[in-house]
Coordinates of C-alpha atoms and ligand atoms in Angstrom, one line a residue:
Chain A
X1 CA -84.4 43.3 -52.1
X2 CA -81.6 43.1 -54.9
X3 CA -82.5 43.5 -58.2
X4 CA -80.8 42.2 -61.4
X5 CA -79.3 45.0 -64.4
X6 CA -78.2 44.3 -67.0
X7 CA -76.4 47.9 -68.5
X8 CA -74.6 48.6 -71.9
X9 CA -71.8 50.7 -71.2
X10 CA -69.2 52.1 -73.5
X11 CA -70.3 49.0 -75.8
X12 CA -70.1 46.8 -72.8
X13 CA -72.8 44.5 -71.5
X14 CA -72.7 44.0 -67.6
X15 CA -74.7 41.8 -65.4
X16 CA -75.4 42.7 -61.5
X17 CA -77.2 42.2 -59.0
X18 CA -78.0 45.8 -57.2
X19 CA -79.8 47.5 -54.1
X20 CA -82.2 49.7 -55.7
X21 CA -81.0 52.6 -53.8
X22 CA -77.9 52.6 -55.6
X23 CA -77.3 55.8 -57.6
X24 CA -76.2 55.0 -60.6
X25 CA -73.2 57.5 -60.4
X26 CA -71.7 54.8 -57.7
X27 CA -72.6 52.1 -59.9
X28 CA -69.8 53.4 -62.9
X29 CA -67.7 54.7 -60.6
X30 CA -67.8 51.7 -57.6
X31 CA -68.9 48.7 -59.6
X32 CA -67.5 49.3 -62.7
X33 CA -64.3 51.3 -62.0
X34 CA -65.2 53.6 -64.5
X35 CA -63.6 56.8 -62.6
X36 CA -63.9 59.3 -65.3
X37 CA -67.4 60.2 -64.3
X38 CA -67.2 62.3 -61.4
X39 CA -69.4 63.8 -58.3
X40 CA -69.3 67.5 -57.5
X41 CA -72.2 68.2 -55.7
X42 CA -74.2 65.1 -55.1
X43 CA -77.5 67.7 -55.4
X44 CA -78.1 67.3 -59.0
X45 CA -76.9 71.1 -59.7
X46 CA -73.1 71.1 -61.2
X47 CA -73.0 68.0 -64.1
X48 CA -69.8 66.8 -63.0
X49 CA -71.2 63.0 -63.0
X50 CA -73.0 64.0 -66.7
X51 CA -73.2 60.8 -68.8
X52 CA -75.4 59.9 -71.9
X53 CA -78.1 57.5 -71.2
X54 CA -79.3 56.4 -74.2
X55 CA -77.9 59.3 -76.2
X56 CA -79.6 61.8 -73.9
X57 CA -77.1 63.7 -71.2
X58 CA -78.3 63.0 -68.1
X59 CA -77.1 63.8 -64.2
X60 CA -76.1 59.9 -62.9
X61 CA -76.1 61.2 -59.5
X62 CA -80.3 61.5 -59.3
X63 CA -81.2 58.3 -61.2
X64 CA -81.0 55.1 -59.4
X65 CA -79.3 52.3 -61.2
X66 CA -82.2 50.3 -61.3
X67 CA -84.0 52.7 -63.8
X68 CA -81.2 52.6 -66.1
X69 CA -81.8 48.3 -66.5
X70 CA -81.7 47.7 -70.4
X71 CA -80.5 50.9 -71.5
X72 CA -77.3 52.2 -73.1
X73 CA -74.9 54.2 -71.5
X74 CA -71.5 56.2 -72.4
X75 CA -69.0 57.9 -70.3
X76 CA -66.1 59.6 -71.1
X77 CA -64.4 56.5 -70.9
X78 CA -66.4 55.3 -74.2
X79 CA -65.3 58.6 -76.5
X80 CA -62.0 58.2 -78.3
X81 CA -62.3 55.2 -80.6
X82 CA -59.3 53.3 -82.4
X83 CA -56.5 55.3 -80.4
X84 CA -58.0 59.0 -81.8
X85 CA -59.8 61.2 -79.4
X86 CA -63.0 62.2 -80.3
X87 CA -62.8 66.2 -81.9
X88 CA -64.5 67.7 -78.7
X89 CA -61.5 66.2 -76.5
X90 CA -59.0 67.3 -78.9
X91 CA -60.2 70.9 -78.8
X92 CA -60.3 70.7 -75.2
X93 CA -56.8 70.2 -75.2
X94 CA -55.8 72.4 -78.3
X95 CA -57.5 75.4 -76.5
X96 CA -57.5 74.8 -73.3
X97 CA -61.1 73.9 -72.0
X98 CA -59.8 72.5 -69.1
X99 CA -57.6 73.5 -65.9
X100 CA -58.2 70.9 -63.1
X101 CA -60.4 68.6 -65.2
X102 CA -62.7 68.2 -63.1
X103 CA -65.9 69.1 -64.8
X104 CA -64.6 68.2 -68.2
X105 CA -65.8 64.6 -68.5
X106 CA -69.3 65.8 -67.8
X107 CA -68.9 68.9 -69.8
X108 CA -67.7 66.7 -73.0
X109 CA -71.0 64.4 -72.3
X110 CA -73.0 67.1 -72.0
X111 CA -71.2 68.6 -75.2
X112 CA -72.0 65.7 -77.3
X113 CA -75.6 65.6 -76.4
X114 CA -75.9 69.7 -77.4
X115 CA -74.4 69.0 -80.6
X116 CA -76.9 66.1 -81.8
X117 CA -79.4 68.7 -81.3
X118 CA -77.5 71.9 -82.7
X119 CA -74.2 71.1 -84.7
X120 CA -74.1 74.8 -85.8
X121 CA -74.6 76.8 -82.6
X122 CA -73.9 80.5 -82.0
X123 CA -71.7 81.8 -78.9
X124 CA -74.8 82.5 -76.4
X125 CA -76.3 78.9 -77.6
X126 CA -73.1 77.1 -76.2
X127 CA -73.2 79.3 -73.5
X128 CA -76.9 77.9 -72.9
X129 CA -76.0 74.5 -73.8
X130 CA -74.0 73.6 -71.3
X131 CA -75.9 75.2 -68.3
X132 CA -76.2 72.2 -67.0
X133 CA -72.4 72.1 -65.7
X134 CA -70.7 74.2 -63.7
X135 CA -66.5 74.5 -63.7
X136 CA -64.8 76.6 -61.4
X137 CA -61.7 76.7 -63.1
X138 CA -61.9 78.2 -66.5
X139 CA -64.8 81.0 -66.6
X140 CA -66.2 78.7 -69.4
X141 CA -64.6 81.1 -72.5
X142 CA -62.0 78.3 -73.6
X143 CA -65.0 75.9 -73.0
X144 CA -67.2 77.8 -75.4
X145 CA -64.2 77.9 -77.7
X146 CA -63.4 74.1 -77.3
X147 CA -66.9 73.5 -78.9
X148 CA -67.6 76.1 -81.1
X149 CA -64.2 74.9 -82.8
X150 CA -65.2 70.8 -82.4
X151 CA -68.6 71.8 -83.8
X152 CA -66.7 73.0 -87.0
X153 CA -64.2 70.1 -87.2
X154 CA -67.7 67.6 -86.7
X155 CA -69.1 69.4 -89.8
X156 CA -66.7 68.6 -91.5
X157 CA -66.1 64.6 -90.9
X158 CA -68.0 62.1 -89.5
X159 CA -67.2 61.0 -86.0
X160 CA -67.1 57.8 -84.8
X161 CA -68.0 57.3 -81.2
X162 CA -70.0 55.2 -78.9
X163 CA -72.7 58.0 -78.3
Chain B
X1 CA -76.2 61.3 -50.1
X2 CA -77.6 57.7 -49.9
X3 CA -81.6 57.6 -49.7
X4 CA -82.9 55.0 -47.6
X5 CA -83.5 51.5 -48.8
X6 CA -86.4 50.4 -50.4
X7 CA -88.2 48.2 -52.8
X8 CA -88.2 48.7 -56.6
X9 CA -91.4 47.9 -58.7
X10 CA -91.3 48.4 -62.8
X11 CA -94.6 48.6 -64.2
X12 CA -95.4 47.9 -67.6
X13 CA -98.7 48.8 -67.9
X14 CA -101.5 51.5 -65.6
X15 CA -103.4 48.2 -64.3
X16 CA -99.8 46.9 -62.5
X17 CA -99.1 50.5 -61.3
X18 CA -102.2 50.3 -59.8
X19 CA -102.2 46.5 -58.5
X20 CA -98.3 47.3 -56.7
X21 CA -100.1 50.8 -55.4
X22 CA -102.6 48.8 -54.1
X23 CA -100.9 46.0 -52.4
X24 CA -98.3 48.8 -50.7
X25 CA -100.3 51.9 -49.8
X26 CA -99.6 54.7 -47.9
X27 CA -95.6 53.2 -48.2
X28 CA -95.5 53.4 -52.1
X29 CA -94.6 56.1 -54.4
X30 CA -94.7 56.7 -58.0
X31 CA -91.4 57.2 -59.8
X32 CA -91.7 59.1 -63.2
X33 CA -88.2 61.5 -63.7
X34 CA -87.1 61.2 -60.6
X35 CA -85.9 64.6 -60.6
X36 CA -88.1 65.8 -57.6
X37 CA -88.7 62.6 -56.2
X38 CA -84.7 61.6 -56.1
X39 CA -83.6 64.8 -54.5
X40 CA -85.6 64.7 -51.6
X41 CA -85.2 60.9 -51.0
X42 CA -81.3 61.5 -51.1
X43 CA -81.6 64.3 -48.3
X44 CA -84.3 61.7 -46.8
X45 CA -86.9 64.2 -46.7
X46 CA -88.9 61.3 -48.4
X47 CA -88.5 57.6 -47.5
X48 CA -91.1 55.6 -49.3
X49 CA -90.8 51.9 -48.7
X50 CA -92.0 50.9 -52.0
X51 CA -91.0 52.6 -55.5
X52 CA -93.5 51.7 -58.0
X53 CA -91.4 52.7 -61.5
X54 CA -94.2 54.2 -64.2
X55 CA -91.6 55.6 -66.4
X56 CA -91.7 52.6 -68.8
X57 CA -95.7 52.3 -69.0
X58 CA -96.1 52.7 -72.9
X59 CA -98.4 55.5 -74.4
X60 CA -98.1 58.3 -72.3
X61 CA -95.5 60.1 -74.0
X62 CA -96.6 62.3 -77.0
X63 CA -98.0 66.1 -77.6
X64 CA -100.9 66.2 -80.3
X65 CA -103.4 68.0 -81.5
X66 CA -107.1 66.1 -81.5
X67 CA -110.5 67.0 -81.7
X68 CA -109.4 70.3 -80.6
X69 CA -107.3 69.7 -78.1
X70 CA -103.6 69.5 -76.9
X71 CA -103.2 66.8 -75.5
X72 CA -99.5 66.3 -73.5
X73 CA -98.9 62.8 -72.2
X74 CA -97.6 62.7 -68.2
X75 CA -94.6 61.1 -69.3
X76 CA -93.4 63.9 -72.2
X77 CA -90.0 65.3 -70.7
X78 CA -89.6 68.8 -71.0
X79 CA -86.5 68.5 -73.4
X80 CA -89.7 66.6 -75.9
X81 CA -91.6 70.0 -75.5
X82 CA -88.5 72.1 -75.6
X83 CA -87.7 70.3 -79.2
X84 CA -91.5 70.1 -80.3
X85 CA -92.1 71.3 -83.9
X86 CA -96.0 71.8 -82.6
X87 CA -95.5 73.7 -79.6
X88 CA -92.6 75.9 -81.5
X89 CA -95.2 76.9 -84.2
X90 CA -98.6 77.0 -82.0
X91 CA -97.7 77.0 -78.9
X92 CA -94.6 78.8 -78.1
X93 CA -95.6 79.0 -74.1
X94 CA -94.5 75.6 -73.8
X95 CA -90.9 76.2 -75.3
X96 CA -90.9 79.8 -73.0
X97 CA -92.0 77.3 -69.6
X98 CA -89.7 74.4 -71.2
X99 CA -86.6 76.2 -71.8
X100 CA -86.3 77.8 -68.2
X101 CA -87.3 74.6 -66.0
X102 CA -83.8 73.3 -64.5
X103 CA -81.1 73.0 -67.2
X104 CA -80.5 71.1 -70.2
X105 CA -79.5 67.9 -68.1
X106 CA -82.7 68.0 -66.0
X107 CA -85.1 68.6 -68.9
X108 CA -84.0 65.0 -70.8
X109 CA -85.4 63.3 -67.4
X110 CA -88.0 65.8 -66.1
X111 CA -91.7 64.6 -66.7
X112 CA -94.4 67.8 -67.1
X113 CA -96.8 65.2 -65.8
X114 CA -94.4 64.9 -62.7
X115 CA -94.2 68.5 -62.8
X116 CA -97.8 69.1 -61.9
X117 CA -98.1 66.0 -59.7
X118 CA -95.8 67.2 -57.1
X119 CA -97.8 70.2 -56.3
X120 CA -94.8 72.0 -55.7
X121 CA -96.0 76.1 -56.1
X122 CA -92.1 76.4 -57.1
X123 CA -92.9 74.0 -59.9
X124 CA -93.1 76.2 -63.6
X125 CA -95.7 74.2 -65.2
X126 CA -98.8 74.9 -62.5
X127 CA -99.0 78.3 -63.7
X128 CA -98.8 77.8 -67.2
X129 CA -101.8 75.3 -67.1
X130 CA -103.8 77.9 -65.5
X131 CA -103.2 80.3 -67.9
X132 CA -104.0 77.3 -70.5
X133 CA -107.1 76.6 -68.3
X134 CA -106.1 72.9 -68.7
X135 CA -108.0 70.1 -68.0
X136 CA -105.9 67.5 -65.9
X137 CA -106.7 63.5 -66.6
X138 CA -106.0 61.0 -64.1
X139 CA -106.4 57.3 -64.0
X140 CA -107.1 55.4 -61.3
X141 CA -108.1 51.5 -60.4
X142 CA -111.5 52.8 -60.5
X143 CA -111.4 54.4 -64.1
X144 CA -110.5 57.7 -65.4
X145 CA -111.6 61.2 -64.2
X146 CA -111.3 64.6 -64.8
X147 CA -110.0 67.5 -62.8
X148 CA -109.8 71.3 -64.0
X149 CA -106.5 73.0 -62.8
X150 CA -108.2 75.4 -60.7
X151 CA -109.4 72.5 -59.0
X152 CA -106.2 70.4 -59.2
X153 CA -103.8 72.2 -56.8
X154 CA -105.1 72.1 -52.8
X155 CA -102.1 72.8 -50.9
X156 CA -98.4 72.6 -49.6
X157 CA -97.7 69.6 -52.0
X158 CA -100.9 68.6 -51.8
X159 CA -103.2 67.9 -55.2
X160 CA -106.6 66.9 -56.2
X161 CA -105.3 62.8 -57.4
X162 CA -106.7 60.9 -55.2
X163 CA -104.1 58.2 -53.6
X164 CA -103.5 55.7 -56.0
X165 CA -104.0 57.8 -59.7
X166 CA -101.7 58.3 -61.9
X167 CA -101.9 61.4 -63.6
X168 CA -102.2 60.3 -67.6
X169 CA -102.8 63.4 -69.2
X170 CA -103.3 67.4 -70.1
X171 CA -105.3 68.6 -71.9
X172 CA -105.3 72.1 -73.6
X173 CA -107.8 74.0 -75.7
X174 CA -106.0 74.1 -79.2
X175 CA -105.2 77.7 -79.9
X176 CA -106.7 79.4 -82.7
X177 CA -106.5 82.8 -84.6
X178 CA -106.1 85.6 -82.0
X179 CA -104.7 83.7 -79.2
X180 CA -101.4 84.2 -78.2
X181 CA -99.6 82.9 -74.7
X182 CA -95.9 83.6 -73.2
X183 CA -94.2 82.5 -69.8
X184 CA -91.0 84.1 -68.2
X185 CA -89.6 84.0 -65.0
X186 CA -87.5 85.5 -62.8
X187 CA -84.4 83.5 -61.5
X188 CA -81.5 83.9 -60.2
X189 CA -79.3 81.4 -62.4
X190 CA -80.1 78.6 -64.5
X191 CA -81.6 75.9 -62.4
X192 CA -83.2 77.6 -59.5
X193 CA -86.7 78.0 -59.0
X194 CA -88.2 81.1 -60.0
X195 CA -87.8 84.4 -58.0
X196 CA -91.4 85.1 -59.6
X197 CA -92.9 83.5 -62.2
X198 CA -95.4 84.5 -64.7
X199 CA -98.1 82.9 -67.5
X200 CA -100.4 84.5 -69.2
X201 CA -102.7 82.8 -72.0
X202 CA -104.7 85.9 -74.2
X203 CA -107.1 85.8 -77.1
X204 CA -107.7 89.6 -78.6
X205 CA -110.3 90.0 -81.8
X206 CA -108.9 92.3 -84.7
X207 CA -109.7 95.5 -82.4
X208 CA -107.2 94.3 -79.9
X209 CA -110.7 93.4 -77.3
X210 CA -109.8 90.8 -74.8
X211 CA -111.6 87.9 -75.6
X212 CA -110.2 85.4 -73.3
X213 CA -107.6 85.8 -70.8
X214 CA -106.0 83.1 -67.9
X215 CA -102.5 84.6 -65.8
X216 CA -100.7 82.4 -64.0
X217 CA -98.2 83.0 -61.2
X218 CA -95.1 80.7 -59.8
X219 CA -93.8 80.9 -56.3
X220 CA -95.0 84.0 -55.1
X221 CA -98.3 82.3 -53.3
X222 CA -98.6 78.9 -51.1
X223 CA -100.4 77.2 -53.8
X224 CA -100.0 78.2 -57.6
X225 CA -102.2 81.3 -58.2
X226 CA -104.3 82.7 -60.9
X227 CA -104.4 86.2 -61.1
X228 CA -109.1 86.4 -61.4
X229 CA -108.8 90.0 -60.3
X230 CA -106.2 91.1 -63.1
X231 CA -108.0 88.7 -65.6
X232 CA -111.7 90.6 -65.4
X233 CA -109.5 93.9 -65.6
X234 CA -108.9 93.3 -68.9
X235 CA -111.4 90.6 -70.0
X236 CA -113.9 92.5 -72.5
X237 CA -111.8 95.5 -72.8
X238 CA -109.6 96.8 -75.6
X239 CA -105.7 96.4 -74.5
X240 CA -104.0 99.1 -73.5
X241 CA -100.5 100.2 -72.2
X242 CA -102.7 101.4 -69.3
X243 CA -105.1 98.5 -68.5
X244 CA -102.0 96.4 -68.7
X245 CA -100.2 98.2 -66.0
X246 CA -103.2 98.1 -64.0
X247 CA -103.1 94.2 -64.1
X248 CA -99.2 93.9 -63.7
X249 CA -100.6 96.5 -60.2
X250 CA -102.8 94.1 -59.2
X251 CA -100.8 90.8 -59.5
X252 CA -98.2 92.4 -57.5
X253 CA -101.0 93.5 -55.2
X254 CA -102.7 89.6 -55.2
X255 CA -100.0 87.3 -54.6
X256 CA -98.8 86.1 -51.4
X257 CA -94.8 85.5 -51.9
X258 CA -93.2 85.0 -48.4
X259 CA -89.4 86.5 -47.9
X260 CA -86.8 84.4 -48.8
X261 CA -83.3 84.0 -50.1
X262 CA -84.3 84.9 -53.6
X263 CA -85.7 88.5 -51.9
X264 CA -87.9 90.0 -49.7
X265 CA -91.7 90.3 -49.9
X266 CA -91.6 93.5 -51.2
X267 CA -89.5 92.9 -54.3
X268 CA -91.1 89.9 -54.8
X269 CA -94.5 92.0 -55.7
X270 CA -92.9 94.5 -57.6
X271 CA -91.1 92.1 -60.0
X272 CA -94.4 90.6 -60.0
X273 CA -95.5 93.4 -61.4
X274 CA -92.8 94.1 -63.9
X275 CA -93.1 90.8 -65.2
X276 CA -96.9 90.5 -66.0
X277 CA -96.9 93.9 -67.8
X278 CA -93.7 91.9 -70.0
X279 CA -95.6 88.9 -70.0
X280 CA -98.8 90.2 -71.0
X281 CA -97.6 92.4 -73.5
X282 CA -95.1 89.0 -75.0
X283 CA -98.7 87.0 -75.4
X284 CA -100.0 90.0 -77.0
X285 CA -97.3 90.9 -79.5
X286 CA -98.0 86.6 -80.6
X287 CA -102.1 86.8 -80.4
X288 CA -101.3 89.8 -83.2
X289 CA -99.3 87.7 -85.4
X290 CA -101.9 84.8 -85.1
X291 CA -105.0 86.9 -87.2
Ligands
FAD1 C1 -81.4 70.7 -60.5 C2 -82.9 70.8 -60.7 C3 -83.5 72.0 -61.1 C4 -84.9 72.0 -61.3 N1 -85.4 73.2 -61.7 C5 -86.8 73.3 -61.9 C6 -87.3 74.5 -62.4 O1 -86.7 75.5 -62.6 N2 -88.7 74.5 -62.5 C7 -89.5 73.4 -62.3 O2 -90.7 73.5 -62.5 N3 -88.9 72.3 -61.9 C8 -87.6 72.2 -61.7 N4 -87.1 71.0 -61.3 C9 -88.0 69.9 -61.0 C10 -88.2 69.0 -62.2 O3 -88.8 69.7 -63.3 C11 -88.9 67.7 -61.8 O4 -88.4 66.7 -62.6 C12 -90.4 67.7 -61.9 O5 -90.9 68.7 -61.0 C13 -91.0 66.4 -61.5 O6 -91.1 65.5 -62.5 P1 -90.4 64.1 -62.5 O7 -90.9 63.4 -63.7 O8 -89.0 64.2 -62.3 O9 -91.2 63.5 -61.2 P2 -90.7 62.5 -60.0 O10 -89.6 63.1 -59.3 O11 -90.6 61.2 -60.6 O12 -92.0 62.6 -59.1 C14 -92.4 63.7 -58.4 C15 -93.6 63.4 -57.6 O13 -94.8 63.3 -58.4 C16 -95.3 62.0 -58.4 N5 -95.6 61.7 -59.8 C17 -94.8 61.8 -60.9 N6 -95.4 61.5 -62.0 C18 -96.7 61.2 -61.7 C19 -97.8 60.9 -62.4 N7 -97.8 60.8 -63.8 N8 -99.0 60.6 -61.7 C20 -99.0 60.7 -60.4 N9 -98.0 61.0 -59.6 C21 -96.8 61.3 -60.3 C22 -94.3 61.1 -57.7 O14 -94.9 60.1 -57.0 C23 -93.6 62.1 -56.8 O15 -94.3 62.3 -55.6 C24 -85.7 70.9 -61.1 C25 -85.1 69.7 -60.7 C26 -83.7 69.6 -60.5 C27 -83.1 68.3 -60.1
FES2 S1 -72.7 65.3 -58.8 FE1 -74.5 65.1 -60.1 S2 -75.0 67.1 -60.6 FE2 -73.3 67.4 -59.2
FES3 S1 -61.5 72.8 -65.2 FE1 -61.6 72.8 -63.0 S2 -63.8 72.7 -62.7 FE2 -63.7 73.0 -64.8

């Protein structure tokens, strides 16, 4: 039997009517044609399909959409605000976090999320922090570098972003 | 990986978990995290019919101290534990077990009620709760009822809830001057389940005398296992490197890990070892610093 959800996302309220099976992973990326988040494994391991659900970074591949009814969601979709990228993408880019991109949307939720909790982390902190994705492009360094140098830049000014 | 369909059910309260339990039996399943649950209905290991959602029933997420006791609401995620001023200060077991269940991702959705409720011997929690000696609290339509850990865990998956409870809450004797607890673990990268695991809850008096001691071991026996022949080792007894060896021998010697990916049956015991000498020695170097 369908159910009805209603879903915030990126500061968007949407209405639909859903199987409960649906993972909610299909439901950004199929219903919503939100494309950024990603699936890499599908077994709840590599946090390429990392979003923020209700500020928290969760893995959108192992909650159904159902459970997700009323609550407030961003994707990487949601994070540069007024034209400007948000400071973690524009270290990504300035030192290269990224080679295929694959990972990155995830890492950047996941990045967001670590931040809240410890805007002044050390090296192996980071390195802990983002555990929870997996990129088989970069070895991680420029990643750890991305943040440690968006961390600073956050510091400094107060960022405006749907998360 | 699509699970099969089923039925969603959102309870609001215990009494309508129980009534939708009720009405779908043996076809329904509790949903808490979903992070056990979700895995193994997307390989269809699990197909319940009926999902019965308890995430949302109000007052059963908190950690407080009370008459004392710690008590740990089912629904407390193990990032809540992780970030806990309470358990950081007096019970830094909790942040060890916390910090090293899945990954950062996992622990935001990951219920320690859930945890336990699985009755998965892989599972970090079971053995940190008998080290704790915890007392487990379930609901059911019928009331509320007790169950000791040693008492809670059966089998393969199996536990002491009976078919329709819900398990509410944990409770922990509060820890006082002397005591002192640590978990670590063996894996073999962030987010697997534990090569070997090990807990180990100790209260020493000012000459270092065992007062009270509960070891607990992850995946290394069917069913989570404490370490009784290790624990009278040292109970009564002034801590030593020596006694302390001897009870890393014996856990090694105890436990029942079968071969596996993560090693053979051998290494198994012999990190088993390694690690409750560490262990032990961790929730000794904190019972100190507690007098
Ligand atoms: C990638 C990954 C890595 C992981 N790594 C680890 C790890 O290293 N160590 C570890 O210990 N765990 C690990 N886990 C498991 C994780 O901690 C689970 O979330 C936890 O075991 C179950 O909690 P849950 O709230 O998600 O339960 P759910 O998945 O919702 O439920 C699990 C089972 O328990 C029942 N249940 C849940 N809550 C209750 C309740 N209150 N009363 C009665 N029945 C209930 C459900 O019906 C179901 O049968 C990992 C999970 C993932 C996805
Ligand atoms: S796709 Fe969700 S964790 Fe890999
Ligand atoms: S940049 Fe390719 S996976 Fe991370």
């Amino acid at each position: 039997m369908k159910k009805e959800v209603t879903i915030n996302v990126n500061g968007t309220s949407y209405t639909e009517e859903v199987e409960p099976r649906l993972l909610l992973v299909h439901f950004i990326r199929e219903n919503l044609e939100l494309t950024g988040t990603h699936i890499g494994c599908d077994t709840s391991h590599c946090g390429a399909c990392t979003i923020l659900l209700n500020g928290d970074s969760v893995k959108s591949c192992t909650i159904f959409t159902v459970q997700a009814d009323g609550a407030e969601i961003a994707t990487v979709e949601g994070m540069m605000q007024d034209g400007k990228y948000h400071p973690l993408q524009e270290a990504f880019k300035e030192y290269h976090g990224l080679q295929c991109g694959f990972c990155t949307p995830g890492m950047l939720m996941r990045a967001i999320d670590f931040l809240k909790h410890n805007p002044d982390p050390t090296e192996e902190e980071i390195r802990w922090g983002i555990s929870s994705n997996l990129c088989r492009c970069t070895g991680y360094n420029n990643i750890v570098i991305a943040i440690e140098k968006a961390a600073e830049k956050m510091r400094e000014v107060e960022v405006e972003t749907v998360a | 990986m699509i699970p099969a369909s089923f039925d969603y059910h959102r309870a609001s309260t215990l009494q309508e978990a129980f009534t939708f339990a009720q009405e779908y039996g043996e076809d329904a399943k509790y949903l808490a995290g979903g992070h056990s649950l979700i895995p193994m209905m997307k390989l269809r290991f699990s197909e319940p019919a009926h999902i019965i959602d308890i995430s949302r029933i109000q007052g059963l997420k908190y950690i407080k101290e009370e008459d004392g006791i710690l008590k740990i609401g089912a629904l407390t995620t193990e990032a809540d534990l992780e970030f806990s001023d309470l358990c950081h200060d007096k019970y830094p077991i909790l942040v060890d077990v916390s910090k090293l269940i899945g990954d950062p991702s996992v622990r935001n959705k990951a219920t320690v009620g859930g945890n336990l409720a699985h009755g998965d011997a892989a599972n970090d929690h079971p053995a940190v709760m008998l080290a704790l000696k915890a007392n487990i609290v379930a609901e059911g339509p019928n009331g509320t009822h007790n169950i000791p850990v040693d008492e809670f865990f059966k089998g393969f998956f199996e536990t002491a809830l009976e078919q329709h409870d819900i398990l509410i809450e944990i409770q922990i004797p509060a820890t006082k001057a002397g005591n002192g607890g640590a978990y670590n673990k063996i894996e073999r990268k962030v987010g697997d389940y534990a090569t070997s695991g090990v807990a180990v809850n100790l209260t020493v008096d000012t000459s270092d005398t065992v007062v009270d001691i509960g070891i607990g071991l992850t995946n290394v026996n069917p069913v989570p296992m404490r370490v009784s022949r290790a624990e009278e080792a040292l109970k009564g007894n002034k801590l030593t490197q020596e006694l302390i060896e001897k009870a890393g021998k014996i856990a090694g010697e105890d436990c029942s890990p079968t071969a596996d990916l993560r090693g053979s049956e051998d290494y198994k015991r012999s990190i088993t070892k390694e690690l409750t000498i560490r262990t032990i020695n961790k929730a000794w170097e904190r019972a100190k610093a507690s007098l």
